[in-house]
Amino acid sequence: MTPSKPVATHTATFVKGLGLTSATTLVMGSMIGSGIFIVSSDVARQVKSPGLLILCWLIGAALTVIAALSYGELAAAMPHAGGQYVYLREAFGRLWGFLYGWTLFVVIQTGTIAAVAVAFAKYSGVFFPSVSAGNYLLGSGKVGLTTQQLLAIAVVVLLTLVNTRGVRTGAIVQNVFTFAKVASLLGLVGLGFLLGRNPQAIAANFHHFWAVQGGPDASWSWATVALVGSAMVGPLFSSDAWNNVTFTAGEVRNPQRNLPLSLGFGVGIVSILYIGCNFIYLSVLTLPQIQTAPEDRVATAVVSVMFGPIATKLMAIAIMVSTFGCCNGMIMSGARVYYTMARDNLFFRRAGTLDPAHHTPVFALAIQCVWTVLLTLSGQYNDLLDYVIFAVLLFYILTIGGLFRLRQTRPDMDRPYRAVGYPVLPALYMLVAGVIEILLLINKPTFTVRGLVLVLLGVPVYFLWRGRNVTSTRWSS
C-alpha cells in the first residue's frame, strides 16, 4: 500500500508564547469548571458518609497527581503540539492516537466545552432572567433555539475568535480568569473557615466521620470499595482536562522544564483547593443538607449560611468566571490536537495549517467551534459526556501504559524529566483506575458500553480516512 503524502510544509510555525505561569494557569483553568460547586452533593448521596465523601476526593486527587507526574515525563520527552495524541501514537501506533483524537473531537473536548458554556449561560440567568432554557427564540422542545443556548453559542464563538488572534492573547484571557477563579475558591475556603463553621454540622459530620446514614460506620468490605469506586466519577471529572496543557506543548517555552512543572504545580494546587472546599462543605452543612442542596448547588448553600440571600448572586459570579475561563482553556488547547492529526493525514487537511499572521490553527479552531455549536443546539452533550466517562479513563490508563512501553522500546529517548515514583506510582494508577473501570462496567453498564461503542466507531473511520488519503495520493501521482 502506497503511503500517504505528508501535508505540505508551510512557513508559519507555532510561537513559543507560554511561560511557566501561563502553562500552569492553563492546567488549573482547564480543571476548574462548575463541578467543584455541585458534584459533592451527588457524591454524598451515593456514599452516605462524610468520611467516604472526603475519601473520594482524596483518591481522585491522588490519582490525578500521579497521572500528571507521569505525563510530565512524556511531555518533556515529546514536547510537540498534540500532547496525549502524540504519546499514544508513539507508544502504540497511529490507530490508538486516532481513536483518542476521534473521541476528543466528537465529544470529550467539544461536549465539555458545550456543557461548560451552557453552565455559564445558565448562571447568567441569575442576573438576566430572559436568559433561560425555557425562553425560545425559534421553535420549541428539542427543535428550537433558546436564549440560554444562544448565549452559550456566543461565548464559544467569541472565545474561538479570541484564540485565533494568537496564543499570547488566549493566554492573557486564561491568566486573568484563572487567577479570578482560584481567588474565588480560596475565598470560599477562607471565609468558610472563619465565618461559616457550624457547630451542629461539625458535630454531626466529624464526630461520626465514617458513619453511614441508616447504618453503622463504613466497613472496609468489597461493597464499600464498589460504592466508592462508582462515586469516583464526579471527583475525577471535576479534575479532568488537566492534560490539556500537553496539547499546546509546541507553544511552551523551555517545555522540558515548564511542562512537568506546570502539571505538578497546577494539579497539586487545584487538588488542595478541592479537598479544602469539601472540608468547608462538611463544616457548614450537615450531610443531609449537602445531599439535598437545591439543584445540587452545595457551594451556594454554604455561602447562603454565611451571607444570606445574596449568596446566589455571589456564587453565580464565581461560576460564570470559572466556566468562562474553562471554556477558553479547552478551546485553545483542543485545536492543537486536530492540527497534529491533520499533519498525520488523519483529519481535515486544512486543519494542519497555521495562520501566517497569528501562528494559530484557525481552521482547526473553526471546525471545533462548528461542532461544539451543533452539540449545544442538540442538547445531547450531557448524555454524550456520560457515555465517555469510561473512555476518558481508559485513555489515561493507556497513556500511562505508554510510559512503560516507551521505556522498553525507546530506552535511549532523551528524558529531561523522569516520572516520580516510577514504576510503582504509575503502576498503582493503572491498577486503581482499572478497578474503577471494572466497577463502572458492573454498576453503570449502559453508560460504559455506549462510551466504548463511541470509541470503537473510530476504528472504521480511521481505515476509511487512511484509505481516502491513499486513494487521493495515487490519483495525484
XYZ file of C-alpha atoms in Angstrom:
477
model
C 0.000 0.000 0.000
C 1.437 3.352 -1.041
C 1.907 5.613 1.989
C 0.053 8.895 2.010
C 1.974 12.072 1.397
C 2.527 14.393 4.352
C 0.757 17.702 4.466
C 2.688 20.316 2.547
C 5.048 22.314 4.687
C 4.327 25.973 5.305
C 6.313 28.874 6.621
C 4.124 29.634 9.663
C 5.185 27.909 12.870
C 3.884 27.963 16.417
C 5.058 30.833 18.623
C 6.619 29.945 21.971
C 4.212 32.200 23.835
C 3.500 30.227 27.011
C 5.823 30.502 30.001
C 5.571 28.561 33.245
C 2.856 30.837 34.673
C 0.667 30.631 31.566
C 1.156 26.864 31.284
C 0.214 26.421 34.942
C -2.890 28.609 34.633
C -3.887 26.553 31.582
C -3.705 23.394 33.708
C -5.668 24.960 36.549
C -8.121 26.869 34.387
C -8.999 23.793 32.337
C -9.579 21.760 35.512
C -11.771 24.224 37.395
C -15.215 24.444 35.839
C -18.532 24.160 37.635
C -18.010 20.649 39.047
C -16.487 21.575 42.398
C -19.509 23.762 43.151
C -22.100 20.999 42.645
C -20.610 17.478 42.363
C -20.232 16.839 46.104
C -23.991 16.734 46.512
C -24.317 13.725 44.209
C -21.250 12.004 45.688
C -22.702 12.438 49.185
C -25.972 10.824 48.071
C -24.055 7.840 46.744
C -21.649 7.170 49.639
C -23.887 8.418 52.512
C -20.889 9.118 54.754
C -18.792 12.257 55.451
C -15.619 10.169 55.620
C -16.312 8.393 52.332
C -17.132 11.732 50.677
C -13.686 13.061 51.618
C -12.096 9.735 50.690
C -13.498 10.000 47.164
C -11.922 13.443 46.723
C -8.632 12.291 48.256
C -8.412 9.297 45.921
C -9.349 11.497 42.969
C -6.630 13.979 43.926
C -4.014 11.262 44.398
C -4.809 9.638 41.060
C -4.758 12.955 39.213
C -1.427 13.992 40.763
C 0.163 10.618 39.935
C -1.121 10.833 36.358
C 0.159 14.399 35.970
C 3.621 13.460 37.280
C 3.695 10.506 34.876
C 2.605 12.618 31.918
C 5.413 15.032 32.787
C 7.985 12.528 31.518
C 6.137 12.061 28.222
C 5.622 15.804 27.816
C 9.286 16.635 28.434
C 10.454 13.870 26.089
C 7.991 14.751 23.303
C 7.171 18.476 23.588
C 5.091 18.588 20.431
C 1.660 20.007 19.625
C -0.998 17.374 20.213
C 0.273 16.076 23.540
C -1.572 12.926 24.559
C -2.406 12.117 20.928
C 1.336 12.081 20.169
C 2.149 9.915 23.211
C -0.400 7.264 22.211
C 0.729 7.370 18.578
C 4.380 6.921 19.503
C 3.738 4.195 22.077
C 1.057 2.095 20.359
C 0.722 3.313 16.765
C -1.396 5.676 14.686
C -4.681 3.826 15.253
C -4.596 4.373 19.021
C -3.628 8.001 18.574
C -6.506 8.453 16.153
C -9.040 6.792 18.463
C -8.093 9.279 21.163
C -8.249 12.241 18.783
C -11.551 10.994 17.343
C -13.180 10.678 20.760
C -11.728 14.021 21.822
C -13.220 15.798 18.828
C -16.579 14.009 18.758
C -17.409 14.542 22.406
C -14.691 14.787 25.096
C -13.420 18.261 24.220
C -16.339 19.661 22.240
C -19.010 18.173 24.503
C -17.296 19.546 27.582
C -16.943 22.992 26.004
C -20.666 22.923 25.135
C -21.664 21.831 28.642
C -19.466 24.442 30.333
C -20.683 27.209 28.015
C -24.288 26.312 28.807
C -23.419 26.379 32.525
C -22.104 29.931 32.018
C -25.357 30.890 30.308
C -27.447 29.180 32.978
C -25.846 31.199 35.772
C -26.083 34.369 33.691
C -29.836 33.896 34.064
C -29.482 34.857 37.733
C -28.785 38.426 36.563
C -30.699 38.362 33.272
C -33.918 36.352 33.713
C -34.586 36.439 29.969
C -31.633 34.044 29.556
C -33.445 30.802 30.188
C -33.741 27.255 28.878
C -37.473 27.874 28.562
C -37.287 31.120 26.594
C -37.392 30.059 22.930
C -36.333 32.383 20.139
C -37.061 29.762 17.472
C -39.046 26.542 17.536
C -39.814 24.621 20.709
C -38.935 21.432 22.551
C -35.887 19.600 21.209
C -36.056 21.505 17.930
C -35.502 25.129 18.770
C -33.137 27.826 19.952
C -33.376 29.224 23.454
C -31.809 32.389 24.816
C -29.630 30.160 27.021
C -28.324 28.258 24.009
C -27.765 31.500 22.106
C -25.610 32.964 24.883
C -23.651 29.708 25.188
C -23.008 29.722 21.437
C -21.949 33.381 21.604
C -19.388 32.516 24.296
C -17.961 29.659 22.210
C -17.740 31.837 19.076
C -16.243 34.796 20.971
C -13.534 32.710 22.637
C -12.761 30.946 19.359
C -12.226 34.332 17.723
C -10.046 35.460 20.637
C -7.858 32.388 20.237
C -7.394 32.970 16.508
C -5.550 36.178 17.416
C -2.543 34.342 18.780
C -1.555 32.161 21.703
C -0.479 35.146 23.786
C -3.952 36.693 23.502
C -5.570 33.454 24.583
C -3.053 33.150 27.421
C -3.901 36.640 28.732
C -7.596 35.708 28.934
C -6.666 32.415 30.571
C -4.421 34.015 33.173
C -6.967 36.668 34.174
C -9.856 34.252 34.600
C -7.780 31.532 36.268
C -6.467 33.934 38.896
C -10.051 35.114 39.469
C -11.484 31.616 39.876
C -8.651 30.488 42.158
C -9.295 33.587 44.275
C -12.986 32.641 44.493
C -12.139 29.121 45.702
C -9.633 30.497 48.208
C -12.308 32.913 49.376
C -14.802 30.075 49.787
C -12.336 28.059 51.877
C -11.034 31.007 53.906
C -14.391 32.621 54.638
C -15.953 29.234 55.299
C -13.333 28.521 57.937
C -13.600 31.978 59.524
C -17.324 32.710 59.257
C -19.216 29.606 58.330
C -18.242 26.986 60.910
C -21.434 25.400 62.161
C -21.090 23.517 65.486
C -24.079 21.310 64.646
C -22.638 20.314 61.259
C -19.158 19.758 62.716
C -20.540 17.519 65.449
C -22.713 15.541 63.029
C -20.048 15.119 60.352
C -16.708 14.933 62.141
C -17.690 13.255 65.407
C -19.219 10.479 63.308
C -16.894 10.794 60.331
C -17.249 7.250 59.000
C -20.899 6.795 59.932
C -23.142 5.724 57.075
C -26.696 7.045 57.045
C -29.076 4.458 58.426
C -26.284 2.084 59.431
C -23.006 1.530 61.293
C -19.639 3.015 60.411
C -18.326 2.181 56.970
C -16.611 -1.212 56.931
C -13.774 -1.913 54.547
C -15.653 -4.524 52.572
C -15.926 -5.113 48.832
C -19.316 -3.376 48.945
C -17.666 -0.209 50.290
C -14.923 -0.398 47.660
C -17.577 -0.774 44.947
C -19.539 2.152 46.342
C -16.509 4.449 46.443
C -15.337 3.299 43.004
C -18.642 4.162 41.369
C -18.797 7.513 43.165
C -15.320 8.455 41.901
C -16.762 9.661 38.601
C -17.639 13.101 39.996
C -14.282 13.931 41.617
C -12.274 12.562 38.676
C -14.180 14.565 36.117
C -14.210 17.704 38.211
C -10.421 17.399 37.927
C -10.355 16.396 34.271
C -8.738 18.355 31.409
C -5.501 18.872 33.383
C -3.761 17.198 30.422
C -4.817 19.989 28.034
C -1.524 21.814 28.548
C 0.236 18.950 26.751
C -1.809 19.749 23.627
C -0.107 23.154 23.471
C 3.420 21.812 24.110
C 4.664 23.259 20.827
C 3.988 26.757 22.180
C 5.531 26.376 25.641
C 8.887 27.989 26.287
C 11.524 25.602 27.653
C 8.978 22.745 27.564
C 11.357 20.158 29.031
C 11.271 22.146 32.269
C 7.979 24.031 32.185
C 5.618 21.230 31.135
C 6.387 18.878 34.063
C 6.432 21.807 36.494
C 3.116 23.216 35.237
C 1.471 19.793 35.501
C 2.770 19.267 39.032
C 2.012 22.776 40.306
C -1.358 23.129 38.569
C -2.796 19.761 39.550
C -1.392 19.983 43.076
C -2.863 23.424 43.796
C -6.301 22.591 42.393
C -6.416 19.272 44.263
C -5.672 21.010 47.576
C -8.375 23.619 46.868
C -10.927 20.904 46.030
C -10.251 18.972 49.223
C -10.368 22.205 51.215
C -13.748 23.094 49.700
C -15.187 19.734 50.727
C -13.996 20.112 54.297
C -15.719 23.513 54.332
C -18.926 21.958 52.978
C -18.855 19.478 55.880
C -18.035 22.237 58.389
C -21.013 24.372 57.372
C -23.699 21.871 56.329
C -24.788 18.524 57.692
C -24.514 15.597 55.294
C -28.303 15.545 54.627
C -28.147 19.259 53.780
C -25.329 18.565 51.308
C -27.295 15.707 49.762
C -30.444 17.801 49.355
C -28.895 21.114 48.278
C -31.282 22.743 45.740
C -30.211 21.710 42.207
C -27.066 20.234 43.833
C -25.681 23.761 44.375
C -23.860 22.843 47.570
C -21.431 25.786 47.336
C -24.360 28.200 47.079
C -25.956 26.587 50.141
C -22.705 27.098 52.074
C -22.410 30.762 51.078
C -26.092 31.254 51.996
C -25.263 30.334 55.579
C -22.543 32.993 55.630
C -24.133 35.836 53.633
C -27.833 35.124 53.290
C -29.878 35.758 50.114
C -27.020 37.464 48.269
C -25.271 34.062 48.125
C -26.983 33.087 44.881
C -25.553 36.082 43.061
C -22.097 35.715 44.603
C -21.840 32.087 43.528
C -23.327 32.862 40.124
C -20.478 35.329 39.547
C -17.900 32.799 40.747
C -19.255 30.071 38.473
C -19.529 32.403 35.480
C -15.869 33.395 35.918
C -14.891 29.758 36.365
C -16.791 28.425 33.347
C -15.706 31.266 31.047
C -12.043 30.609 31.829
C -12.517 26.852 31.491
C -14.075 27.284 28.032
C -11.172 29.453 26.920
C -8.547 26.925 28.002
C -10.280 23.995 26.333
C -10.935 25.900 23.103
C -7.288 26.995 22.934
C -5.815 23.559 23.578
C -8.186 21.224 21.740
C -7.474 22.707 18.322
C -3.791 21.756 18.640
C -4.701 18.056 18.683
C -6.712 18.327 15.458
C -3.824 20.289 13.915
C -1.417 17.437 14.667
C -3.873 14.810 13.433
C -4.181 16.730 10.166
C -0.394 16.794 9.846
C -0.606 12.980 10.063
C -3.300 12.929 7.344
C -5.897 11.799 9.900
C -8.093 14.914 9.940
C -9.230 17.591 7.514
C -6.109 18.707 5.660
C -6.727 22.443 6.194
C -6.692 21.877 9.956
C -2.959 21.205 9.632
C -2.129 24.762 8.605
C -1.362 27.836 10.680
C -2.472 31.385 10.048
C 0.720 33.172 8.918
C -0.166 36.398 10.739
C -1.049 34.992 14.160
C 0.534 31.497 14.038
C -2.673 29.806 15.170
C -4.540 26.784 13.722
C -7.507 28.885 12.600
C -9.279 26.171 10.600
C -8.901 23.661 13.456
C -10.351 26.245 15.836
C -13.199 26.942 13.412
C -14.212 23.317 12.883
C -14.053 22.699 16.635
C -16.328 25.720 17.072
C -18.839 24.485 14.477
C -19.128 21.015 16.037
C -19.406 22.475 19.553
C -22.218 24.768 18.400
C -24.063 21.806 16.875
C -23.733 19.872 20.143
C -25.015 22.921 22.029
C -28.053 23.143 19.766
C -28.707 19.398 20.065
C -28.769 19.497 23.853
C -27.266 15.990 23.871
C -23.794 16.866 25.164
C -24.532 15.843 28.766
C -25.698 12.400 27.637
C -22.616 12.023 25.457
C -20.316 13.027 28.286
C -21.895 10.348 30.468
C -21.087 7.811 27.765
C -17.386 8.671 27.584
C -16.652 8.536 31.311
C -15.289 5.031 30.800
C -13.403 6.002 27.626
C -11.590 9.000 29.112
C -10.231 6.942 31.995
C -9.285 4.176 29.554
C -7.159 6.606 27.535
C -5.434 7.817 30.704
C -4.576 4.208 31.590
C -3.331 3.532 28.066
C -1.190 6.663 28.022
C 0.489 5.799 31.313
C 0.907 2.291 29.932
C 2.697 4.003 27.045
C 5.213 5.327 29.578
C 6.212 1.732 30.376
C 6.224 0.720 26.717
C 8.433 3.611 25.621
C 10.883 2.902 28.450
C 11.272 -0.576 26.896
C 11.099 0.186 23.177
C 12.950 3.511 23.185
C 15.349 3.407 26.126
C 17.672 5.966 24.509
C 14.952 8.628 24.168
C 16.011 11.899 25.765
C 14.099 12.181 29.044
C 14.909 15.517 30.736
C 12.410 14.631 33.459
C 11.584 11.136 34.698
C 8.273 10.234 36.318
C 8.367 10.466 40.110
C 7.944 7.057 41.730
C 8.369 5.070 38.520
C 7.432 2.228 38.192
C 5.429 1.968 41.427
C 3.244 5.080 41.232
C 2.338 4.801 37.518
C 1.537 1.098 38.043
C -0.576 1.991 41.076
C -2.515 4.484 38.966
C -3.191 1.855 36.316
C -4.308 -0.654 38.967
C -6.674 1.697 40.822
C -8.057 3.249 37.629
C -8.518 -0.248 36.209
C -10.562 -1.259 39.272
C -12.718 1.854 38.835
C -13.251 0.905 35.171
C -14.402 -2.581 36.165
C -16.759 -1.139 38.775
C -18.212 1.255 36.197
C -18.771 -1.658 33.810
C -20.593 -3.564 36.555
C -22.589 -0.719 38.114
C -23.174 1.592 35.131
C -23.172 -0.732 32.098
C -25.440 1.467 29.975
C -23.076 4.426 30.029
C -19.840 2.447 29.777
C -20.907 0.206 26.896
C -22.177 3.173 24.877
C -18.942 5.014 25.548
C -16.941 2.023 24.382
C -19.053 1.814 21.229
C -18.392 5.502 20.577
C -14.644 4.885 20.763
C -14.822 1.746 18.589
C -16.750 3.639 15.906
C -13.467 5.408 15.338
C -11.881 2.179 14.020
C -13.772 2.079 10.682
C -13.442 5.873 10.443
C -9.659 5.514 10.787
C -9.414 2.967 7.974
C -11.793 4.949 5.766
C -9.765 8.115 6.344
C -6.485 6.348 5.716
C -7.882 4.704 2.588
C -9.135 8.035 1.293
C -5.702 9.573 1.712
C -4.025 6.637 -0.056
C -6.504 6.932 -2.939
C -6.019 10.688 -3.259
C -2.240 10.182 -3.247
C -2.451 7.663 -6.084
C -4.655 9.975 -8.167
C -2.345 12.937 -7.522
C 0.675 10.884 -8.597
